[in-house]
Amino acid sequence: MGSSLPTEVHFLRYRVVEAFLHAGIPLERLRFLRKLIERNGVASLTDHSHMSSSYIPQIAAKELEVLRREVHDQRVSISFDGTTRLGEALCMTGRWCTSEFEIRQRLLSLATTKKHMDARLLAGLITQRLCNALSIDPHQICAMTRDSVDGRGAGP
């Protein structure tokens, strides 16, 4: 990020990228909303690729910290699934019950690999994501399931 820009400009750009991500709107659509966002004259926005590379890593790190705090000292049930097309995509979700008896479900990790993973490599990736990236102690995991439903030909 350019250090010559005022803090307010960085903050606005960060909040715009964060809002787009939370709403599920691709940043490429920024060009359609640019005039509306810039209308107040607070700051000008840069192109979507620069905003992505400048702010998404910060937002991801912040979200990871929030997730770490949420699962801290919780008994977590992990569910994972993957696909073997052109490598593997591994999706892990977690469920837990808070002290207020509210059920929480969150996406814990979405990882892609270049090749299909056997059981040993898959276990290593899951362990790395849960223990290292999220600081989940293995004793916190109360259940682990693999959702291996075959999606070929499935549908209404």
PDB file of C-alpha atoms in Angstrom:
ATOM      1  CA  MET A   1       0.000   0.000   0.000  1.00  0.00           C
ATOM      2  CA  GLY A   2       1.188   3.492  -0.734  1.00  0.00           C
ATOM      3  CA  SER A   3       2.286   5.188   2.440  1.00  0.00           C
ATOM      4  CA  SER A   4       1.735   8.604   0.810  1.00  0.00           C
ATOM      5  CA  LEU A   5      -2.036   8.141   0.961  1.00  0.00           C
ATOM      6  CA  PRO A   6      -3.905   9.490   3.969  1.00  0.00           C
ATOM      7  CA  THR A   7      -5.157   6.998   6.547  1.00  0.00           C
ATOM      8  CA  GLU A   8      -8.770   7.880   5.702  1.00  0.00           C
ATOM      9  CA  VAL A   9      -8.260   6.750   2.089  1.00  0.00           C
ATOM     10  CA  HIS A  10      -6.803   3.415   3.174  1.00  0.00           C
ATOM     11  CA  PHE A  11      -9.619   2.953   5.659  1.00  0.00           C
ATOM     12  CA  LEU A  12     -12.304   3.651   3.028  1.00  0.00           C
ATOM     13  CA  ARG A  13     -10.696   1.289   0.535  1.00  0.00           C
ATOM     14  CA  TYR A  14     -10.344  -1.408   3.197  1.00  0.00           C
ATOM     15  CA  ARG A  15     -14.014  -1.028   4.185  1.00  0.00           C
ATOM     16  CA  VAL A  16     -15.147  -1.156   0.539  1.00  0.00           C
ATOM     17  CA  VAL A  17     -13.228  -4.389  -0.110  1.00  0.00           C
ATOM     18  CA  GLU A  18     -14.478  -5.847   3.186  1.00  0.00           C
ATOM     19  CA  ALA A  19     -18.092  -4.966   2.303  1.00  0.00           C
ATOM     20  CA  PHE A  20     -17.767  -6.534  -1.152  1.00  0.00           C
ATOM     21  CA  LEU A  21     -16.336  -9.736   0.345  1.00  0.00           C
ATOM     22  CA  HIS A  22     -19.015  -9.996   3.036  1.00  0.00           C
ATOM     23  CA  ALA A  23     -21.755  -9.425   0.443  1.00  0.00           C
ATOM     24  CA  GLY A  24     -20.254 -11.976  -1.950  1.00  0.00           C
ATOM     25  CA  ILE A  25     -19.825  -9.370  -4.692  1.00  0.00           C
ATOM     26  CA  PRO A  26     -16.788  -9.873  -6.937  1.00  0.00           C
ATOM     27  CA  LEU A  27     -14.438  -6.890  -6.775  1.00  0.00           C
ATOM     28  CA  GLU A  28     -14.527  -6.733 -10.568  1.00  0.00           C
ATOM     29  CA  ARG A  29     -18.004  -5.213 -10.130  1.00  0.00           C
ATOM     30  CA  LEU A  30     -16.431  -2.229  -8.415  1.00  0.00           C
ATOM     31  CA  ARG A  31     -16.428  -0.418 -11.755  1.00  0.00           C
ATOM     32  CA  PHE A  32     -20.239  -0.317 -11.677  1.00  0.00           C
ATOM     33  CA  LEU A  33     -20.387   1.202  -8.184  1.00  0.00           C
ATOM     34  CA  ARG A  34     -17.296   3.396  -8.284  1.00  0.00           C
ATOM     35  CA  LYS A  35     -19.147   6.668  -8.971  1.00  0.00           C
ATOM     36  CA  LEU A  36     -21.649   5.994  -6.207  1.00  0.00           C
ATOM     37  CA  ILE A  37     -18.937   5.178  -3.672  1.00  0.00           C
ATOM     38  CA  GLU A  38     -16.766   8.128  -4.684  1.00  0.00           C
ATOM     39  CA  ARG A  39     -19.743  10.524  -4.807  1.00  0.00           C
ATOM     40  CA  ASN A  40     -19.174  11.783  -1.264  1.00  0.00           C
ATOM     41  CA  GLY A  41     -15.731  12.986  -2.280  1.00  0.00           C
ATOM     42  CA  VAL A  42     -14.094  11.174   0.626  1.00  0.00           C
ATOM     43  CA  ALA A  43     -11.527   9.374  -1.487  1.00  0.00           C
ATOM     44  CA  SER A  44     -10.937   7.888  -4.868  1.00  0.00           C
ATOM     45  CA  LEU A  45     -10.781   4.160  -5.341  1.00  0.00           C
ATOM     46  CA  THR A  46      -8.120   2.379  -7.304  1.00  0.00           C
ATOM     47  CA  ASP A  47      -8.739  -0.539  -9.671  1.00  0.00           C
ATOM     48  CA  HIS A  48     -10.071  -3.838  -8.341  1.00  0.00           C
ATOM     49  CA  SER A  49      -6.830  -5.786  -8.829  1.00  0.00           C
ATOM     50  CA  HIS A  50      -4.850  -3.311  -6.735  1.00  0.00           C
ATOM     51  CA  MET A  51      -7.565  -3.211  -4.075  1.00  0.00           C
ATOM     52  CA  SER A  52      -7.597  -7.031  -4.008  1.00  0.00           C
ATOM     53  CA  SER A  53      -3.864  -7.428  -3.588  1.00  0.00           C
ATOM     54  CA  SER A  54      -3.615  -4.587  -1.081  1.00  0.00           C
ATOM     55  CA  TYR A  55      -6.522  -5.310   1.243  1.00  0.00           C
ATOM     56  CA  ILE A  56      -7.683  -8.937   0.936  1.00  0.00           C
ATOM     57  CA  PRO A  57      -4.624 -10.340   2.780  1.00  0.00           C
ATOM     58  CA  GLN A  58      -5.309  -7.943   5.687  1.00  0.00           C
ATOM     59  CA  ILE A  59      -9.008  -8.827   5.744  1.00  0.00           C
ATOM     60  CA  ALA A  60      -8.215 -12.555   5.610  1.00  0.00           C
ATOM     61  CA  ALA A  61      -5.780 -12.221   8.525  1.00  0.00           C
ATOM     62  CA  LYS A  62      -8.389 -10.320  10.547  1.00  0.00           C
ATOM     63  CA  GLU A  63     -11.039 -12.964   9.779  1.00  0.00           C
ATOM     64  CA  LEU A  64      -8.634 -15.732  10.784  1.00  0.00           C
ATOM     65  CA  GLU A  65      -8.069 -14.038  14.156  1.00  0.00           C
ATOM     66  CA  VAL A  66     -11.832 -13.715  14.691  1.00  0.00           C
ATOM     67  CA  LEU A  67     -12.253 -17.403  13.859  1.00  0.00           C
ATOM     68  CA  ARG A  68      -9.443 -18.389  16.248  1.00  0.00           C
ATOM     69  CA  ARG A  69     -11.159 -16.492  19.063  1.00  0.00           C
ATOM     70  CA  GLU A  70     -14.518 -18.103  18.248  1.00  0.00           C
ATOM     71  CA  VAL A  71     -13.210 -21.678  18.422  1.00  0.00           C
ATOM     72  CA  HIS A  72     -10.901 -21.090  21.379  1.00  0.00           C
ATOM     73  CA  ASP A  73     -11.736 -23.610  24.128  1.00  0.00           C
ATOM     74  CA  GLN A  74     -14.737 -24.941  22.167  1.00  0.00           C
ATOM     75  CA  ARG A  75     -15.474 -28.585  21.456  1.00  0.00           C
ATOM     76  CA  VAL A  76     -15.645 -28.604  17.659  1.00  0.00           C
ATOM     77  CA  SER A  77     -17.208 -31.032  15.200  1.00  0.00           C
ATOM     78  CA  ILE A  78     -15.345 -30.972  11.886  1.00  0.00           C
ATOM     79  CA  SER A  79     -16.820 -31.947   8.531  1.00  0.00           C
ATOM     80  CA  PHE A  80     -14.729 -32.003   5.385  1.00  0.00           C
ATOM     81  CA  ASP A  81     -15.219 -32.805   1.736  1.00  0.00           C
ATOM     82  CA  GLY A  82     -13.116 -32.643  -1.358  1.00  0.00           C
ATOM     83  CA  THR A  83     -13.091 -33.094  -5.078  1.00  0.00           C
ATOM     84  CA  THR A  84     -10.449 -34.735  -7.221  1.00  0.00           C
ATOM     85  CA  ARG A  85     -11.009 -32.818 -10.431  1.00  0.00           C
ATOM     86  CA  LEU A  86      -7.812 -31.084 -11.550  1.00  0.00           C
ATOM     87  CA  GLY A  87      -6.202 -31.625  -8.186  1.00  0.00           C
ATOM     88  CA  GLU A  88      -8.215 -31.462  -5.023  1.00  0.00           C
ATOM     89  CA  ALA A  89     -10.304 -28.834  -3.325  1.00  0.00           C
ATOM     90  CA  LEU A  90     -10.717 -29.468   0.382  1.00  0.00           C
ATOM     91  CA  CYS A  91     -13.472 -27.683   2.295  1.00  0.00           C
ATOM     92  CA  MET A  92     -13.666 -27.909   6.101  1.00  0.00           C
ATOM     93  CA  THR A  93     -16.530 -26.628   8.200  1.00  0.00           C
ATOM     94  CA  GLY A  94     -16.838 -26.597  11.957  1.00  0.00           C
ATOM     95  CA  ARG A  95     -19.797 -26.677  14.302  1.00  0.00           C
ATOM     96  CA  TRP A  96     -19.830 -25.982  18.012  1.00  0.00           C
ATOM     97  CA  CYS A  97     -22.175 -24.910  20.769  1.00  0.00           C
ATOM     98  CA  THR A  98     -21.352 -21.712  22.648  1.00  0.00           C
ATOM     99  CA  SER A  99     -21.695 -21.309  26.406  1.00  0.00           C
ATOM    100  CA  GLU A 100     -25.056 -19.613  25.661  1.00  0.00           C
ATOM    101  CA  PHE A 101     -26.176 -22.830  23.871  1.00  0.00           C
ATOM    102  CA  GLU A 102     -26.096 -21.225  20.436  1.00  0.00           C
ATOM    103  CA  ILE A 103     -25.017 -23.467  17.565  1.00  0.00           C
ATOM    104  CA  ARG A 104     -22.292 -21.920  15.426  1.00  0.00           C
ATOM    105  CA  GLN A 105     -21.236 -23.148  12.017  1.00  0.00           C
ATOM    106  CA  ARG A 106     -18.325 -21.622  10.132  1.00  0.00           C
ATOM    107  CA  LEU A 107     -16.185 -22.323   7.136  1.00  0.00           C
ATOM    108  CA  LEU A 108     -12.826 -23.190   8.675  1.00  0.00           C
ATOM    109  CA  SER A 109     -10.742 -23.717   5.582  1.00  0.00           C
ATOM    110  CA  LEU A 110     -10.889 -23.981   1.808  1.00  0.00           C
ATOM    111  CA  ALA A 111      -7.694 -25.326   0.298  1.00  0.00           C
ATOM    112  CA  THR A 112      -6.701 -26.423  -3.171  1.00  0.00           C
ATOM    113  CA  THR A 113      -3.914 -28.800  -4.082  1.00  0.00           C
ATOM    114  CA  LYS A 114      -2.226 -29.592  -7.368  1.00  0.00           C
ATOM    115  CA  LYS A 115      -2.826 -33.330  -7.173  1.00  0.00           C
ATOM    116  CA  HIS A 116      -5.103 -35.902  -5.597  1.00  0.00           C
ATOM    117  CA  MET A 117      -4.278 -36.591  -1.962  1.00  0.00           C
ATOM    118  CA  ASP A 118      -4.141 -40.036  -0.398  1.00  0.00           C
ATOM    119  CA  ALA A 119      -5.291 -40.551   3.202  1.00  0.00           C
ATOM    120  CA  ARG A 120      -1.888 -39.709   4.707  1.00  0.00           C
ATOM    121  CA  LEU A 121      -1.512 -36.438   2.786  1.00  0.00           C
ATOM    122  CA  LEU A 122      -5.133 -35.524   3.451  1.00  0.00           C
ATOM    123  CA  ALA A 123      -4.681 -36.088   7.189  1.00  0.00           C
ATOM    124  CA  GLY A 124      -1.548 -33.940   7.112  1.00  0.00           C
ATOM    125  CA  LEU A 125      -3.333 -31.080   5.349  1.00  0.00           C
ATOM    126  CA  ILE A 126      -6.297 -31.240   7.737  1.00  0.00           C
ATOM    127  CA  THR A 127      -3.973 -31.292  10.749  1.00  0.00           C
ATOM    128  CA  GLN A 128      -1.967 -28.367   9.385  1.00  0.00           C
ATOM    129  CA  ARG A 129      -5.082 -26.284   8.751  1.00  0.00           C
ATOM    130  CA  LEU A 130      -6.767 -27.050  12.069  1.00  0.00           C
ATOM    131  CA  CYS A 131      -3.823 -27.132  14.451  1.00  0.00           C
ATOM    132  CA  ASN A 132      -1.386 -24.685  12.914  1.00  0.00           C
ATOM    133  CA  ALA A 133      -3.554 -22.135  11.118  1.00  0.00           C
ATOM    134  CA  LEU A 134      -6.517 -22.126  13.518  1.00  0.00           C
ATOM    135  CA  SER A 135      -4.758 -23.155  16.753  1.00  0.00           C
ATOM    136  CA  ILE A 136      -7.320 -25.889  17.405  1.00  0.00           C
ATOM    137  CA  ASP A 137      -5.982 -28.419  19.885  1.00  0.00           C
ATOM    138  CA  PRO A 138      -6.703 -32.033  18.827  1.00  0.00           C
ATOM    139  CA  HIS A 139      -8.456 -32.548  22.181  1.00  0.00           C
ATOM    140  CA  GLN A 140     -11.042 -29.912  21.151  1.00  0.00           C
ATOM    141  CA  ILE A 141     -12.235 -32.033  18.229  1.00  0.00           C
ATOM    142  CA  CYS A 142     -15.208 -34.095  19.352  1.00  0.00           C
ATOM    143  CA  ALA A 143     -16.191 -35.449  15.916  1.00  0.00           C
ATOM    144  CA  MET A 144     -14.811 -35.577  12.413  1.00  0.00           C
ATOM    145  CA  THR A 145     -16.800 -36.620   9.352  1.00  0.00           C
ATOM    146  CA  ARG A 146     -16.140 -36.756   5.657  1.00  0.00           C
ATOM    147  CA  ASP A 147     -19.024 -35.786   3.444  1.00  0.00           C
ATOM    148  CA  SER A 148     -18.222 -37.941   0.460  1.00  0.00           C
ATOM    149  CA  VAL A 149     -21.524 -37.815  -1.379  1.00  0.00           C
ATOM    150  CA  ASP A 150     -21.061 -38.575  -5.051  1.00  0.00           C
ATOM    151  CA  GLY A 151     -22.368 -35.588  -6.972  1.00  0.00           C
ATOM    152  CA  ARG A 152     -22.218 -37.226 -10.393  1.00  0.00           C
ATOM    153  CA  GLY A 153     -25.682 -37.494 -11.788  1.00  0.00           C
ATOM    154  CA  ALA A 154     -27.234 -36.250  -8.585  1.00  0.00           C
ATOM    155  CA  GLY A 155     -29.995 -33.735  -8.819  1.00  0.00           C
ATOM    156  CA  PRO A 156     -33.717 -33.276  -8.918  1.00  0.00           C
TER     157      PRO A 156
END
